[in-house]
Amino acid sequence: MKKILVTGALGQIGSELVMKLRESYGNDNVVASDINDKATGEVVESGPYEIIDVTDESRLAEVVEKYNIDTIYHLAALLSATGEKNPALAWNINMGGLFNVLEVARKNNCAVCTPSSIAAFGPSTPKDNTPQDTLMRPTTIYGVTKVAGELLCDYYHEKYNLDTRGVRFPGLISHKSLPGGGTTDYAVHIFYEAIKNKKYASFIDKGTYMDMMYMPDAITALVKIMEADPSKLVHRNAFNIASMSFDPEMLAAEIKKHIPEFELEYDVDADIQKIADSWPNSLDDKEAREEWGWDPQYDLAAMTKDMLENLSKKLK
Ligand code: AKB
């Protein structure tokens, strides 16, 4: 049986990934960790929980040794909008944290899964149907840490034969935990406001297309890539994955099918818009489909329906 450690376990992805992994591998075999020392809730209460600051390598090593961990899902990171406000902190957490995880994994022979992002691309990348292997010159500190992280994971695989794997996540939409500090967060906030106030002022401008994904597909991707036959993986650490691409108008039109009174307004944040403008409109995920059977289940219509149903119950 696998012994798994998840860093950043209380974040938007972690809080759902931990519960899914515990369902599959058993509660005691999945150790959740986060920097939060006052956390409560299902992640903390349904299995082991450890406080870890990923910039502290010795603490990471202590937990890995204590539980005999063989697989690390490393999710702790600062996102794009927050990163631009404090580039030094973003570098420290994203690169320092990843380096520590890889070193501890090397010394304890753990497999490592770290998500990259559409942010690894930049303005000179082909915008539409962005290929798996292409020009990558990101202009945000978050993007710089993501592309460097992909290369670092490749390096540990090549040099130390460490089993490193990962995907490039688009904006993730979910109803359980809110995202924090991302450029794509508008696509989550819009649902809360649509249900509560029947209107939303978007900080991303009309006509700005970005890839997005519903959380159940994102969780499946993380589980599936770690279960994939390693001999079939050519692009280990940075698979493009995609399921839908839309701009705020398209998303609002879909929401209106369920809430006809809903109104979309704009209050564009120039700094965040600049980040969005530097990212691709849509990725080509052919390699992920071919190499490990990536097959997303939710398109814009299915995601919107499910989000509204679940959030309406939650906000009642
Ligand atoms: C962000 O907006 O920063 C993230 C991402 C696309 O990686 N959601």
Coordinates of C-alpha atoms and ligand atoms in Angstrom, one line a residue:
M1 CA 0.0 0.0 0.0
K2 CA 1.3 3.5 -0.9
K3 CA 2.2 5.9 1.9
I4 CA 1.4 9.4 0.6
L5 CA 2.3 12.9 1.8
V6 CA 0.4 15.9 0.5
T7 CA 1.8 19.4 1.0
G8 CA -0.5 22.4 0.8
A9 CA -3.3 20.0 1.8
L10 CA -5.7 22.7 2.9
G11 CA -5.6 24.6 -0.4
Q12 CA -8.1 24.5 -3.2
I13 CA -6.6 21.3 -4.8
G14 CA -5.2 19.7 -1.6
S15 CA -8.5 19.7 0.3
E16 CA -10.1 17.6 -2.4
L17 CA -7.1 15.5 -3.4
V18 CA -6.5 14.3 0.2
M19 CA -10.1 13.1 0.5
K20 CA -9.9 11.3 -2.8
L21 CA -6.6 9.6 -2.0
R22 CA -7.9 8.6 1.5
E23 CA -10.9 7.0 -0.2
S24 CA -8.6 5.0 -2.5
Y25 CA -5.6 4.2 -0.3
G26 CA -7.0 4.3 3.2
N27 CA -7.2 7.3 5.7
D28 CA -4.0 6.3 7.6
N29 CA -2.0 6.0 4.4
V30 CA -2.5 9.7 3.3
V31 CA -0.7 12.3 5.5
A32 CA -2.1 15.8 4.9
S33 CA 0.2 18.7 5.7
D34 CA 0.0 22.5 5.6
I35 CA 1.5 25.5 7.3
N36 CA -1.8 26.2 9.2
D37 CA -1.5 25.2 12.8
K38 CA -5.1 26.0 13.7
A39 CA -6.9 24.1 11.0
T40 CA -10.0 22.1 11.6
G41 CA -12.4 20.2 9.2
E42 CA -12.5 17.0 7.3
V43 CA -8.9 17.0 6.0
V44 CA -7.5 17.4 9.5
E45 CA -10.0 15.1 11.2
S46 CA -10.2 12.2 8.8
G47 CA -6.5 11.1 8.9
P48 CA -3.0 12.1 9.9
Y49 CA -2.3 15.9 9.7
E50 CA 1.2 17.5 10.1
I51 CA 2.2 21.1 10.2
I52 CA 4.9 21.6 7.6
D53 CA 6.5 24.8 6.2
V54 CA 7.9 23.5 2.9
T55 CA 10.8 25.9 3.2
D56 CA 12.0 23.9 6.2
E57 CA 13.8 20.8 4.7
S58 CA 14.5 19.1 8.0
R59 CA 10.8 19.2 9.0
L60 CA 9.8 17.7 5.7
A61 CA 12.4 15.0 6.2
E62 CA 11.1 14.3 9.7
V63 CA 7.5 13.7 8.5
V64 CA 8.6 11.6 5.5
E65 CA 10.7 9.4 7.8
K66 CA 8.0 9.2 10.5
Y67 CA 5.4 7.8 8.2
N68 CA 7.7 5.9 5.8
I69 CA 6.3 8.0 2.9
D70 CA 6.9 6.8 -0.7
T71 CA 4.9 9.3 -2.7
I72 CA 4.7 13.1 -2.3
Y73 CA 2.1 15.3 -3.9
H74 CA 3.7 18.7 -3.6
L75 CA 1.0 21.4 -3.9
A76 CA 2.2 24.2 -1.5
A77 CA 2.8 27.2 -3.7
L78 CA 2.0 30.9 -4.1
L79 CA -0.2 31.6 -7.2
S80 CA 0.3 34.2 -9.9
A81 CA -1.5 37.4 -8.6
T82 CA -0.1 37.0 -5.1
G83 CA 3.3 36.1 -6.5
E84 CA 3.5 39.5 -8.4
K85 CA 2.9 41.3 -5.1
N86 CA 5.9 39.6 -3.5
P87 CA 8.3 38.0 -6.0
A88 CA 10.9 37.1 -3.4
L89 CA 8.4 35.2 -1.3
A90 CA 7.1 33.5 -4.4
W91 CA 10.6 32.4 -5.4
N92 CA 11.3 31.2 -1.8
I93 CA 8.2 29.2 -1.4
N94 CA 7.8 27.8 -4.9
M95 CA 11.4 27.1 -5.8
G96 CA 12.8 26.6 -2.2
G97 CA 9.9 24.4 -1.3
L98 CA 10.2 22.3 -4.5
F99 CA 13.9 21.9 -4.1
N100 CA 13.5 20.7 -0.5
V101 CA 10.8 18.2 -1.6
L102 CA 13.0 16.8 -4.3
E103 CA 16.0 16.5 -2.0
V104 CA 14.0 14.7 0.7
A105 CA 12.4 12.5 -2.0
R106 CA 15.9 11.7 -3.4
K107 CA 17.2 10.7 0.1
N108 CA 14.1 8.6 0.9
N109 CA 13.3 7.3 -2.6
C110 CA 9.9 8.9 -3.0
A111 CA 7.9 9.5 -6.2
V112 CA 7.0 13.2 -6.6
C113 CA 4.0 14.8 -8.3
T114 CA 4.2 18.6 -8.7
P115 CA 1.7 20.6 -10.7
S116 CA 2.9 23.1 -13.2
S117 CA 0.6 25.6 -14.8
I118 CA -0.5 27.4 -18.0
A119 CA 1.5 30.2 -16.4
A120 CA 4.7 28.5 -17.5
F121 CA 4.0 29.9 -21.0
G122 CA 4.5 33.6 -21.9
P123 CA 3.5 36.2 -24.5
S124 CA 5.8 34.7 -27.2
T125 CA 4.2 31.3 -26.9
P126 CA 1.7 30.4 -29.7
K127 CA -1.6 31.5 -28.2
D128 CA -4.1 29.0 -29.6
N129 CA -3.9 25.2 -29.3
T130 CA -0.5 25.8 -27.6
P131 CA 1.7 22.7 -28.3
Q132 CA 3.2 20.5 -25.6
D133 CA 6.7 21.5 -26.6
T134 CA 7.0 25.1 -27.5
L135 CA 8.6 28.5 -26.7
M136 CA 8.4 29.2 -22.9
R137 CA 9.3 32.7 -21.8
P138 CA 6.9 33.5 -18.9
T139 CA 6.8 37.1 -17.7
T140 CA 5.5 36.5 -14.1
I141 CA 7.5 35.3 -11.2
Y142 CA 5.0 32.5 -10.7
G143 CA 5.5 31.4 -14.4
V144 CA 9.3 31.6 -13.9
T145 CA 9.0 29.3 -10.9
K146 CA 6.7 26.9 -12.8
V147 CA 9.0 26.6 -15.8
A148 CA 12.0 26.3 -13.6
G149 CA 10.2 23.7 -11.5
E150 CA 9.4 21.6 -14.6
L151 CA 13.1 21.6 -15.5
L152 CA 14.2 20.8 -12.0
C153 CA 11.9 17.8 -11.8
D154 CA 13.2 16.6 -15.2
Y155 CA 16.7 17.1 -13.9
Y156 CA 16.1 15.0 -10.8
H157 CA 14.6 12.3 -13.0
E158 CA 17.5 12.3 -15.4
K159 CA 20.3 12.6 -12.8
Y160 CA 18.9 10.6 -9.9
N161 CA 16.3 8.4 -11.6
L162 CA 13.7 10.0 -9.3
D163 CA 10.1 9.2 -10.3
T164 CA 8.9 12.8 -10.9
R165 CA 5.6 13.5 -12.7
G166 CA 3.3 16.5 -13.3
V167 CA 0.7 18.3 -15.4
R168 CA 0.2 21.9 -16.4
F169 CA -3.0 23.0 -14.7
P170 CA -5.3 25.6 -16.2
G171 CA -7.6 27.7 -13.9
L172 CA -9.3 25.3 -11.5
I173 CA -13.0 25.7 -10.7
S174 CA -14.4 24.1 -7.6
H175 CA -17.1 24.6 -4.9
K176 CA -15.4 23.1 -1.8
S177 CA -12.5 25.4 -1.1
L178 CA -11.8 28.8 -2.6
P179 CA -8.7 29.4 -4.7
G180 CA -6.4 32.1 -3.4
G181 CA -4.4 34.7 -5.3
G182 CA -4.8 33.4 -8.8
T183 CA -5.4 35.2 -12.1
T184 CA -8.1 32.6 -13.0
D185 CA -10.0 33.0 -9.7
Y186 CA -12.7 35.1 -11.3
A187 CA -14.1 31.9 -12.8
V188 CA -14.9 30.7 -9.2
H189 CA -15.9 34.0 -7.7
I190 CA -18.5 34.5 -10.4
F191 CA -20.5 31.5 -9.2
Y192 CA -20.7 32.7 -5.6
E193 CA -21.8 36.1 -6.7
A194 CA -24.3 34.8 -9.2
I195 CA -26.0 32.7 -6.5
K196 CA -25.8 35.4 -3.8
N197 CA -26.3 38.7 -5.7
K198 CA -27.3 37.7 -9.3
K199 CA -24.4 39.9 -10.6
Y200 CA -20.7 39.9 -10.7
A201 CA -18.0 42.5 -11.6
S202 CA -15.2 40.6 -13.4
F203 CA -11.6 41.7 -12.8
I204 CA -10.7 39.9 -16.1
D205 CA -11.8 41.7 -19.3
K206 CA -14.2 40.4 -21.9
G207 CA -12.5 38.5 -24.8
T208 CA -9.8 37.1 -22.5
Y209 CA -9.8 33.4 -23.1
M210 CA -8.0 31.0 -20.7
D211 CA -8.1 27.3 -20.3
M212 CA -10.1 26.2 -17.2
M213 CA -10.9 22.8 -15.6
Y214 CA -13.5 21.5 -13.2
M215 CA -11.9 20.1 -10.0
P216 CA -13.1 16.5 -10.4
D217 CA -11.1 16.3 -13.7
A218 CA -8.1 17.9 -12.1
I219 CA -8.1 15.4 -9.2
T220 CA -8.4 12.5 -11.7
A221 CA -5.4 13.9 -13.6
L222 CA -3.3 13.9 -10.4
V223 CA -4.3 10.3 -9.5
K224 CA -4.0 9.0 -13.0
I225 CA -0.6 10.4 -13.9
M226 CA 0.9 8.8 -10.7
E227 CA -0.7 5.5 -11.6
A228 CA 0.4 5.6 -15.3
D229 CA 2.9 3.1 -16.7
P230 CA 6.2 5.0 -16.5
S231 CA 7.6 3.3 -19.6
K232 CA 4.9 5.2 -21.6
L233 CA 5.7 8.7 -20.2
V234 CA 7.8 10.8 -22.5
H235 CA 6.8 14.2 -21.1
R236 CA 7.0 13.4 -17.4
N237 CA 6.8 16.6 -15.6
A238 CA 4.7 19.0 -17.6
F239 CA 1.8 17.5 -19.5
N240 CA -0.5 20.0 -21.2
I241 CA -4.0 19.1 -20.0
A242 CA -7.2 20.9 -21.2
S243 CA -11.0 20.5 -21.0
M244 CA -12.5 23.9 -21.7
S245 CA -11.5 27.4 -22.7
F246 CA -13.8 30.5 -22.3
D247 CA -13.8 34.2 -21.7
P248 CA -16.0 35.9 -19.0
E249 CA -18.9 36.5 -21.5
M250 CA -19.1 32.8 -22.4
L251 CA -19.2 31.8 -18.8
A252 CA -21.8 34.4 -18.0
A253 CA -24.0 33.2 -20.9
E254 CA -23.8 29.6 -19.5
I255 CA -24.7 30.8 -16.0
K256 CA -27.7 32.8 -17.4
K257 CA -29.2 29.6 -18.7
H258 CA -29.7 28.6 -15.1
I259 CA -30.1 32.1 -13.5
P260 CA -31.7 34.3 -16.2
E261 CA -31.4 37.5 -14.1
F262 CA -27.7 37.2 -13.8
E263 CA -25.7 40.2 -15.0
L264 CA -22.0 40.4 -15.7
E265 CA -20.2 43.8 -15.3
Y266 CA -16.5 44.6 -15.5
D267 CA -14.1 46.1 -13.0
V268 CA -10.8 45.1 -14.7
D269 CA -7.7 44.9 -12.6
A270 CA -4.9 46.1 -14.9
D271 CA -2.2 44.1 -13.1
I272 CA -4.0 40.9 -13.2
Q273 CA -5.2 41.5 -16.7
K274 CA -1.6 41.8 -17.8
I275 CA -0.9 38.4 -16.4
A276 CA -3.9 36.9 -18.2
D277 CA -2.9 38.5 -21.5
S278 CA 0.5 36.8 -21.3
W279 CA -1.0 33.3 -21.1
P280 CA -2.3 31.0 -23.9
N281 CA -6.0 31.0 -24.9
S282 CA -6.1 27.2 -25.1
L283 CA -3.7 24.2 -24.9
D284 CA -3.3 21.2 -27.1
D285 CA -3.3 18.2 -24.8
K286 CA -2.6 15.4 -27.4
E287 CA 0.4 14.0 -25.6
A288 CA -1.4 13.6 -22.2
R289 CA -4.2 11.7 -24.1
E290 CA -1.8 9.5 -25.9
E291 CA 0.8 8.8 -23.1
W292 CA -1.5 8.2 -20.1
G293 CA -5.1 8.3 -21.3
W294 CA -6.1 11.8 -20.2
D295 CA -9.9 12.1 -20.8
P296 CA -11.7 14.9 -19.1
Q297 CA -15.4 14.5 -18.3
Y298 CA -16.6 18.1 -17.8
D299 CA -17.1 20.7 -20.5
L300 CA -18.4 24.3 -19.8
A301 CA -22.1 23.3 -19.7
A302 CA -21.6 20.2 -17.4
M303 CA -19.3 22.2 -15.1
T304 CA -21.6 25.1 -14.8
K305 CA -24.6 23.0 -14.0
D306 CA -22.7 21.0 -11.3
M307 CA -21.1 24.1 -9.8
L308 CA -24.5 25.9 -9.5
E309 CA -26.2 22.8 -8.0
N310 CA -23.5 22.2 -5.4
L311 CA -22.8 25.8 -4.5
S312 CA -26.5 26.6 -4.1
K313 CA -26.8 23.8 -1.5
K314 CA -23.6 25.1 0.2
L315 CA -24.8 28.7 0.4
K316 CA -28.3 28.0 1.5
Ligands
AKB1 C1 -3.4 31.1 -11.3 O1 -4.3 31.8 -11.8 O2 -2.4 31.6 -10.8 C2 -3.5 29.6 -11.2 C3 -2.9 29.0 -12.4 C4 -3.5 29.1 -13.7 O3 -1.9 28.4 -12.2 N1 -4.9 29.3 -11.2

